[in-house]
Amino acid sequence: MTFQERITISTTGHGDMADITTQVAQVVRESNIQTGIAHVFNVGSTGVIGMIEYEPGLQRDLPEILDKLMPPSRQYGHEQAWHDGNGHSHLQASILGPDFTVPIGEGALILGTWQQIIHLECDVRPRERTIVVTVMGE
Ligand code: ZN
Protein backbone atom coordinates (compact mmCIF):
# COMPACT_ATOMS: atom_id res chain seq x y z
CA MET A 1 0.00 0.00 0.00
CA THR A 2 0.96 3.66 -0.22
CA PHE A 3 0.55 6.28 2.51
CA GLN A 4 1.31 9.97 2.12
CA GLU A 5 1.49 12.89 4.52
CA ARG A 6 2.89 16.42 4.52
CA ILE A 7 5.21 17.98 7.08
CA THR A 8 5.56 21.77 7.33
CA ILE A 9 8.56 23.54 8.82
CA SER A 10 9.66 27.17 9.15
CA THR A 11 13.26 27.99 8.27
CA THR A 12 15.32 31.00 9.35
CA GLY A 13 17.07 31.43 5.97
CA HIS A 14 20.27 30.47 4.18
CA GLY A 15 22.11 27.54 5.75
CA ASP A 16 19.41 26.69 8.30
CA MET A 17 19.52 22.93 8.87
CA ALA A 18 16.64 21.06 10.52
CA ASP A 19 16.58 17.45 11.77
CA ILE A 20 13.27 16.06 10.49
CA THR A 21 13.93 12.40 11.40
CA THR A 22 11.33 12.38 14.21
CA GLN A 23 8.57 13.76 11.98
CA VAL A 24 9.36 11.27 9.18
CA ALA A 25 9.43 8.38 11.68
CA GLN A 26 6.00 9.48 12.92
CA VAL A 27 4.57 9.28 9.39
CA VAL A 28 6.06 5.80 8.99
CA ARG A 29 4.41 4.70 12.28
CA GLU A 30 1.03 6.09 11.16
CA SER A 31 1.32 4.23 7.85
CA ASN A 32 1.58 0.84 9.62
CA ILE A 33 3.84 -0.28 6.78
CA GLN A 34 6.34 -2.88 8.08
CA THR A 35 8.67 -3.33 5.09
CA GLY A 36 9.21 -0.80 2.32
CA ILE A 37 10.59 2.67 1.68
CA ALA A 38 9.93 6.21 2.85
CA HIS A 39 10.47 8.89 0.23
CA VAL A 40 10.97 12.42 1.59
CA PHE A 41 10.64 15.37 -0.81
CA ASN A 42 11.01 19.15 -0.42
CA VAL A 43 8.50 21.12 -2.48
CA GLY A 44 10.45 23.99 -4.07
CA SER A 45 13.73 24.50 -5.92
CA THR A 46 15.85 26.11 -3.18
CA GLY A 47 15.56 23.51 -0.40
CA VAL A 48 17.35 20.21 0.17
CA ILE A 49 16.38 16.92 1.77
CA GLY A 50 19.40 14.86 2.70
CA MET A 51 21.27 12.91 5.33
CA ILE A 52 23.99 13.87 7.79
CA GLU A 53 25.17 13.31 11.35
CA TYR A 54 23.14 16.11 12.89
CA GLU A 55 25.58 17.85 15.23
CA PRO A 56 26.68 21.50 15.54
CA GLY A 57 29.99 21.07 13.68
CA LEU A 58 28.44 19.61 10.54
CA GLN A 59 25.46 21.95 10.84
CA ARG A 60 28.00 24.69 10.17
CA ASP A 61 30.36 22.77 7.85
CA LEU A 62 27.87 21.72 5.17
CA PRO A 63 26.46 25.21 4.42
CA GLU A 64 30.00 26.62 4.57
CA ILE A 65 31.40 24.19 2.01
CA LEU A 66 28.39 24.78 -0.25
CA ASP A 67 29.03 28.53 -0.07
CA LYS A 68 32.66 27.90 -1.08
CA LEU A 69 31.66 25.71 -4.03
CA MET A 70 28.74 27.90 -5.13
CA PRO A 71 29.23 31.30 -3.48
CA PRO A 72 26.63 34.06 -3.30
CA SER A 73 27.15 36.19 -6.42
CA ARG A 74 25.30 38.50 -8.74
CA GLN A 75 27.08 36.97 -11.75
CA TYR A 76 24.90 33.87 -12.19
CA GLY A 77 22.68 33.52 -15.24
CA HIS A 78 19.71 33.22 -12.88
CA GLU A 79 20.48 36.75 -11.61
CA GLN A 80 20.38 38.24 -15.08
CA ALA A 81 16.85 36.91 -15.48
CA TRP A 82 15.38 37.26 -11.97
CA HIS A 83 17.55 39.65 -9.89
CA ASP A 84 16.47 37.91 -6.69
CA GLY A 85 19.92 37.22 -5.22
CA ASN A 86 19.48 33.47 -4.92
CA GLY A 87 21.27 31.99 -7.92
CA HIS A 88 23.63 30.16 -5.52
CA SER A 89 20.59 28.86 -3.59
CA HIS A 90 19.21 27.17 -6.70
CA LEU A 91 22.61 25.69 -7.61
CA GLN A 92 23.27 24.36 -4.09
CA ALA A 93 19.79 22.83 -3.90
CA SER A 94 20.13 21.23 -7.34
CA ILE A 95 23.49 19.67 -6.51
CA LEU A 96 22.29 18.07 -3.24
CA GLY A 97 18.78 17.34 -4.48
CA PRO A 98 15.24 17.76 -3.16
CA ASP A 99 14.63 14.21 -1.96
CA PHE A 100 15.93 11.27 0.00
CA THR A 101 14.73 7.66 0.35
CA VAL A 102 15.12 5.54 3.49
CA PRO A 103 14.34 1.81 3.83
CA ILE A 104 11.76 0.63 6.36
CA GLY A 105 12.13 -2.61 8.30
CA GLU A 106 9.97 -3.93 11.16
CA GLY A 107 7.81 -0.83 10.87
CA ALA A 108 10.64 1.67 11.45
CA LEU A 109 13.17 3.70 9.48
CA ILE A 110 16.47 1.87 9.02
CA LEU A 111 19.08 4.49 9.90
CA GLY A 112 22.47 4.48 11.58
CA THR A 113 22.71 5.95 15.06
CA TRP A 114 24.53 9.00 13.68
CA GLN A 115 22.46 9.29 10.52
CA GLN A 116 19.65 11.84 10.54
CA ILE A 117 17.28 13.03 7.80
CA ILE A 118 17.65 16.76 7.32
CA HIS A 119 16.11 19.69 5.55
CA LEU A 120 18.64 22.33 4.49
CA GLU A 121 17.42 25.80 3.59
CA CYS A 122 19.44 27.19 0.67
CA ASP A 123 17.27 30.24 -0.04
CA VAL A 124 18.33 33.67 1.17
CA ARG A 125 15.28 34.38 3.34
CA PRO A 126 13.10 32.53 5.85
CA ARG A 127 10.66 30.15 4.19
CA GLU A 128 7.67 28.02 5.10
CA ARG A 129 8.51 24.57 3.71
CA THR A 130 6.22 21.74 2.74
CA ILE A 131 7.83 18.31 2.83
CA VAL A 132 5.95 15.35 1.35
CA VAL A 133 6.57 11.94 2.89
CA THR A 134 5.39 8.98 0.79
CA VAL A 135 5.58 5.56 2.43
CA MET A 136 5.33 2.53 0.16
CA GLY A 137 5.39 -1.15 1.09
CA GLU A 138 3.38 -3.67 3.01
ZN1 ZN B 1 15.66 32.89 -7.77
Coordinates of N, CA and C and ligand atoms in Angstrom, one line a residue:
M1 N 0.8 -1.2 0.0 CA 0.0 0.0 0.0 C 0.9 1.3 0.0
T2 N 0.2 2.4 -0.2 CA 1.0 3.7 -0.2 C 0.3 4.6 0.8
F3 N 1.1 5.3 1.5 CA 0.6 6.3 2.5 C 1.3 7.6 2.3
Q4 N 0.6 8.7 2.4 CA 1.3 10.0 2.1 C 0.8 11.0 3.1
E5 N 1.8 11.8 3.6 CA 1.5 12.9 4.5 C 2.5 14.0 4.3
R6 N 2.0 15.3 4.7 CA 2.9 16.4 4.5 C 3.4 16.9 5.9
I7 N 4.6 17.4 5.9 CA 5.2 18.0 7.1 C 5.5 19.4 6.7
T8 N 5.2 20.4 7.6 CA 5.6 21.8 7.3 C 6.6 22.2 8.4
I9 N 7.6 23.0 7.9 CA 8.6 23.5 8.8 C 8.8 25.0 8.4
S10 N 9.3 25.8 9.4 CA 9.7 27.2 9.2 C 11.2 27.2 9.2
T11 N 11.8 27.9 8.2 CA 13.3 28.0 8.3 C 13.6 29.4 8.5
T12 N 14.9 29.6 9.0 CA 15.3 31.0 9.3 C 16.1 31.6 8.2
G13 N 16.4 30.9 7.1 CA 17.1 31.4 6.0 C 18.3 30.6 5.6
H14 N 19.2 31.2 4.8 CA 20.3 30.5 4.2 C 21.1 29.7 5.2
G15 N 21.3 28.4 4.9 CA 22.1 27.5 5.8 C 21.4 27.0 7.0
D16 N 20.1 27.2 7.2 CA 19.4 26.7 8.3 C 19.1 25.2 8.1
M17 N 19.7 24.4 9.0 CA 19.5 22.9 8.9 C 18.6 22.4 10.0
A18 N 17.6 21.6 9.6 CA 16.6 21.1 10.5 C 16.7 19.5 10.5
D19 N 16.7 18.9 11.7 CA 16.6 17.5 11.8 C 15.1 17.1 11.7
I20 N 14.7 16.4 10.6 CA 13.3 16.1 10.5 C 13.0 14.6 10.7
T21 N 14.0 13.9 11.2 CA 13.9 12.4 11.4 C 12.7 12.0 12.2
T22 N 12.5 12.7 13.3 CA 11.3 12.4 14.2 C 10.0 12.5 13.5
Q23 N 9.8 13.6 12.7 CA 8.6 13.8 12.0 C 8.4 12.7 10.9
V24 N 9.5 12.3 10.2 CA 9.4 11.3 9.2 C 9.0 9.9 9.8
A25 N 9.7 9.6 11.0 CA 9.4 8.4 11.7 C 8.0 8.3 12.1
Q26 N 7.4 9.4 12.5 CA 6.0 9.5 12.9 C 5.1 9.1 11.8
V27 N 5.4 9.6 10.6 CA 4.6 9.3 9.4 C 4.7 7.8 9.1
V28 N 5.9 7.2 9.2 CA 6.1 5.8 9.0 C 5.2 5.0 10.0
R29 N 5.2 5.4 11.3 CA 4.4 4.7 12.3 C 2.9 4.7 11.9
E30 N 2.5 5.9 11.5 CA 1.0 6.1 11.2 C 0.7 5.2 10.0
S31 N 1.6 5.0 9.1 CA 1.3 4.2 7.8 C 1.1 2.8 8.1
N32 N 1.6 2.3 9.3 CA 1.6 0.8 9.6 C 2.3 -0.1 8.6
I33 N 3.1 0.5 7.7 CA 3.8 -0.3 6.8 C 5.1 -0.9 7.5
Q34 N 5.3 -2.2 7.4 CA 6.3 -2.9 8.1 C 7.6 -3.0 7.3
T35 N 7.5 -3.2 6.0 CA 8.7 -3.3 5.1 C 8.4 -2.5 3.8
G36 N 9.4 -1.6 3.5 CA 9.2 -0.8 2.3 C 10.2 0.3 2.3
I37 N 9.7 1.5 1.8 CA 10.6 2.7 1.7 C 9.8 3.9 2.1
A38 N 10.5 4.9 2.6 CA 9.9 6.2 2.8 C 10.7 7.2 1.9
H39 N 9.9 7.9 1.1 CA 10.5 8.9 0.2 C 10.1 10.3 0.8
V40 N 11.1 11.1 1.0 CA 11.0 12.4 1.6 C 11.4 13.5 0.6
F41 N 10.5 14.4 0.3 CA 10.6 15.4 -0.8 C 10.3 16.8 -0.4
N42 N 11.2 17.7 -0.7 CA 11.0 19.1 -0.4 C 10.3 19.8 -1.6
V43 N 9.2 20.4 -1.4 CA 8.5 21.1 -2.5 C 9.2 22.5 -2.7
G44 N 9.8 22.7 -3.8 CA 10.5 24.0 -4.1 C 11.9 23.8 -4.5
S45 N 12.4 24.7 -5.3 CA 13.7 24.5 -5.9 C 14.9 25.1 -5.2
T46 N 14.7 25.6 -3.9 CA 15.9 26.1 -3.2 C 16.0 25.5 -1.8
G47 N 15.4 24.3 -1.7 CA 15.6 23.5 -0.4 C 16.0 22.1 -0.7
V48 N 16.7 21.5 0.3 CA 17.3 20.2 0.2 C 16.8 19.2 1.2
I49 N 16.6 18.0 0.8 CA 16.4 16.9 1.8 C 17.6 16.0 1.6
G50 N 18.2 15.7 2.8 CA 19.4 14.9 2.7 C 19.7 14.2 4.0
M51 N 20.9 13.7 4.2 CA 21.3 12.9 5.3 C 22.6 13.4 5.9
I52 N 22.7 13.5 7.2 CA 24.0 13.9 7.8 C 24.0 13.4 9.2
E53 N 25.2 13.4 9.9 CA 25.2 13.3 11.4 C 24.8 14.7 11.9
Y54 N 23.7 14.8 12.5 CA 23.1 16.1 12.9 C 23.8 16.5 14.2
E55 N 24.9 17.3 14.1 CA 25.6 17.8 15.2 C 26.1 19.2 14.8
P56 N 26.4 20.1 15.8 CA 26.7 21.5 15.5 C 27.8 21.7 14.5
G57 N 28.9 20.9 14.6 CA 30.0 21.1 13.7 C 29.6 20.9 12.2
L58 N 28.9 19.8 11.9 CA 28.4 19.6 10.5 C 27.3 20.5 10.1
Q59 N 26.5 21.0 11.1 CA 25.5 21.9 10.8 C 26.1 23.2 10.3
R60 N 27.3 23.5 10.7 CA 28.0 24.7 10.2 C 28.8 24.3 8.9
D61 N 29.4 23.1 8.9 CA 30.4 22.8 7.9 C 29.7 22.6 6.5
L62 N 28.5 22.0 6.5 CA 27.9 21.7 5.2 C 27.5 23.0 4.4
P63 N 26.8 23.9 5.1 CA 26.5 25.2 4.4 C 27.7 26.0 4.0
E64 N 28.8 25.9 4.9 CA 30.0 26.6 4.6 C 30.7 26.1 3.3
I65 N 30.7 24.8 3.2 CA 31.4 24.2 2.0 C 30.6 24.4 0.7
L66 N 29.2 24.5 0.9 CA 28.4 24.8 -0.2 C 28.6 26.2 -0.7
D67 N 28.8 27.1 0.3 CA 29.0 28.5 -0.1 C 30.4 28.7 -0.7
K68 N 31.4 27.8 -0.4 CA 32.7 27.9 -1.1 C 32.5 27.4 -2.5
L69 N 31.8 26.3 -2.7 CA 31.7 25.7 -4.0 C 30.8 26.6 -4.9
M70 N 29.7 27.1 -4.4 CA 28.7 27.9 -5.1 C 28.4 29.2 -4.3
P71 N 29.4 30.1 -4.4 CA 29.2 31.3 -3.5 C 28.1 32.2 -3.9
P72 N 27.6 33.0 -2.9 CA 26.6 34.1 -3.3 C 27.3 35.0 -4.3
S73 N 26.6 35.3 -5.4 CA 27.2 36.2 -6.4 C 26.0 36.8 -7.3
R74 N 26.3 37.9 -7.8 CA 25.3 38.5 -8.7 C 25.6 38.1 -10.2
Q75 N 26.6 37.3 -10.4 CA 27.1 37.0 -11.8 C 26.3 35.8 -12.4
Y76 N 25.5 35.1 -11.6 CA 24.9 33.9 -12.2 C 23.9 34.2 -13.3
G77 N 23.7 33.3 -14.2 CA 22.7 33.5 -15.2 C 21.3 33.8 -14.7
H78 N 21.0 33.1 -13.6 CA 19.7 33.2 -12.9 C 19.5 34.7 -12.4
E79 N 20.6 35.3 -12.1 CA 20.5 36.7 -11.6 C 20.1 37.7 -12.8
Q80 N 20.7 37.4 -13.9 CA 20.4 38.2 -15.1 C 18.9 38.2 -15.4
A81 N 18.3 37.1 -15.2 CA 16.8 36.9 -15.5 C 16.0 37.4 -14.3
W82 N 16.3 37.1 -13.1 CA 15.4 37.3 -12.0 C 15.8 38.3 -10.9
H83 N 17.1 38.6 -10.8 CA 17.5 39.7 -9.9 C 17.1 39.4 -8.5
D84 N 17.0 38.2 -8.0 CA 16.5 37.9 -6.7 C 17.5 37.4 -5.7
G85 N 18.8 37.5 -6.1 CA 19.9 37.2 -5.2 C 20.1 35.8 -4.8
N86 N 19.4 34.8 -5.4 CA 19.5 33.5 -4.9 C 19.9 32.5 -6.0
G87 N 20.7 32.9 -6.9 CA 21.3 32.0 -7.9 C 22.0 30.8 -7.2
H88 N 22.9 31.2 -6.2 CA 23.6 30.2 -5.5 C 22.7 29.2 -4.8
S89 N 21.6 29.7 -4.3 CA 20.6 28.9 -3.6 C 20.1 27.8 -4.5
H90 N 19.7 28.2 -5.7 CA 19.2 27.2 -6.7 C 20.3 26.1 -7.0
L91 N 21.5 26.6 -7.2 CA 22.6 25.7 -7.6 C 22.9 24.7 -6.5
Q92 N 23.0 25.2 -5.2 CA 23.3 24.4 -4.1 C 22.2 23.3 -3.9
A93 N 20.9 23.8 -4.1 CA 19.8 22.8 -3.9 C 19.8 21.8 -5.0
S94 N 20.1 22.2 -6.2 CA 20.1 21.2 -7.3 C 21.2 20.2 -7.2
I95 N 22.4 20.6 -6.7 CA 23.5 19.7 -6.5 C 23.1 18.6 -5.4
L96 N 22.6 19.0 -4.3 CA 22.3 18.1 -3.2 C 21.0 17.3 -3.5
G97 N 20.0 18.0 -4.1 CA 18.8 17.3 -4.5 C 17.6 17.6 -3.5
P98 N 16.4 17.5 -4.0 CA 15.2 17.8 -3.2 C 14.7 16.6 -2.4
D99 N 15.3 15.4 -2.6 CA 14.6 14.2 -2.0 C 15.6 13.2 -1.5
F100 N 15.1 12.3 -0.6 CA 15.9 11.3 0.0 C 15.0 10.1 0.3
T101 N 15.5 8.9 0.1 CA 14.7 7.7 0.4 C 15.4 6.8 1.4
V102 N 14.6 6.3 2.4 CA 15.1 5.5 3.5 C 14.4 4.2 3.5
P103 N 15.1 3.1 3.7 CA 14.3 1.8 3.8 C 13.6 1.7 5.2
I104 N 12.5 0.9 5.2 CA 11.8 0.6 6.4 C 11.8 -0.9 6.6
G105 N 12.1 -1.2 7.9 CA 12.1 -2.6 8.3 C 11.5 -2.7 9.7
E106 N 10.7 -3.7 9.9 CA 10.0 -3.9 11.2 C 9.2 -2.7 11.6
G107 N 8.7 -2.0 10.6 CA 7.8 -0.8 10.9 C 8.5 0.5 11.2
A108 N 9.9 0.5 11.1 CA 10.6 1.7 11.4 C 11.7 2.0 10.4
L109 N 12.1 3.3 10.4 CA 13.2 3.7 9.5 C 14.4 2.9 9.8
I110 N 15.2 2.5 8.8 CA 16.5 1.9 9.0 C 17.5 2.9 8.8
L111 N 18.1 3.4 9.9 CA 19.1 4.5 9.9 C 20.2 4.2 10.9
G112 N 21.4 4.6 10.6 CA 22.5 4.5 11.6 C 22.2 5.4 12.8
T113 N 22.9 5.1 13.9 CA 22.7 5.9 15.1 C 23.0 7.4 14.8
W114 N 24.1 7.6 14.0 CA 24.5 9.0 13.7 C 24.1 9.4 12.3
Q115 N 22.9 9.0 11.9 CA 22.5 9.3 10.5 C 21.1 9.9 10.6
Q116 N 20.9 11.2 10.4 CA 19.6 11.8 10.5 C 19.2 12.3 9.2
I117 N 17.9 12.5 9.0 CA 17.3 13.0 7.8 C 17.1 14.5 8.0
I118 N 17.7 15.3 7.1 CA 17.7 16.8 7.3 C 17.0 17.5 6.2
H119 N 16.5 18.7 6.5 CA 16.1 19.7 5.6 C 17.2 20.8 5.7
L120 N 17.7 21.2 4.5 CA 18.6 22.3 4.5 C 18.1 23.5 3.7
E121 N 17.9 24.6 4.3 CA 17.4 25.8 3.6 C 18.6 26.4 2.8
C122 N 18.4 26.5 1.5 CA 19.4 27.2 0.7 C 19.0 28.6 0.2
D123 N 17.7 28.9 0.4 CA 17.3 30.2 0.0 C 17.8 31.3 0.9
V124 N 17.7 32.6 0.5 CA 18.3 33.7 1.2 C 17.4 34.3 2.2
R125 N 16.2 33.8 2.3 CA 15.3 34.4 3.3 C 14.5 33.2 4.0
P126 N 13.9 33.6 5.2 CA 13.1 32.5 5.9 C 12.0 32.0 5.0
R127 N 11.7 30.7 5.0 CA 10.7 30.1 4.2 C 9.8 29.2 5.0
E128 N 8.5 29.1 4.6 CA 7.7 28.0 5.1 C 7.8 26.9 4.1
R129 N 8.2 25.7 4.6 CA 8.5 24.6 3.7 C 7.5 23.5 3.9
T130 N 7.1 22.9 2.7 CA 6.2 21.7 2.7 C 7.1 20.6 2.3
I131 N 7.1 19.5 3.1 CA 7.8 18.3 2.8 C 6.8 17.1 2.7
V132 N 6.9 16.5 1.6 CA 6.0 15.4 1.3 C 6.7 14.0 1.7
V133 N 6.0 13.3 2.6 CA 6.6 11.9 2.9 C 5.6 10.9 2.3
T134 N 6.2 10.1 1.4 CA 5.4 9.0 0.8 C 6.0 7.7 1.3
V135 N 5.1 6.9 1.9 CA 5.6 5.6 2.4 C 5.0 4.5 1.6
M136 N 5.8 3.6 1.0 CA 5.3 2.5 0.2 C 5.8 1.2 0.7
G137 N 5.0 0.2 0.6 CA 5.4 -1.1 1.1 C 4.2 -1.9 1.6
E138 N 4.5 -2.9 2.5 CA 3.4 -3.7 3.0 C 3.6 -4.1 4.4
Ligands
ZN1 ZN 15.7 32.9 -7.8

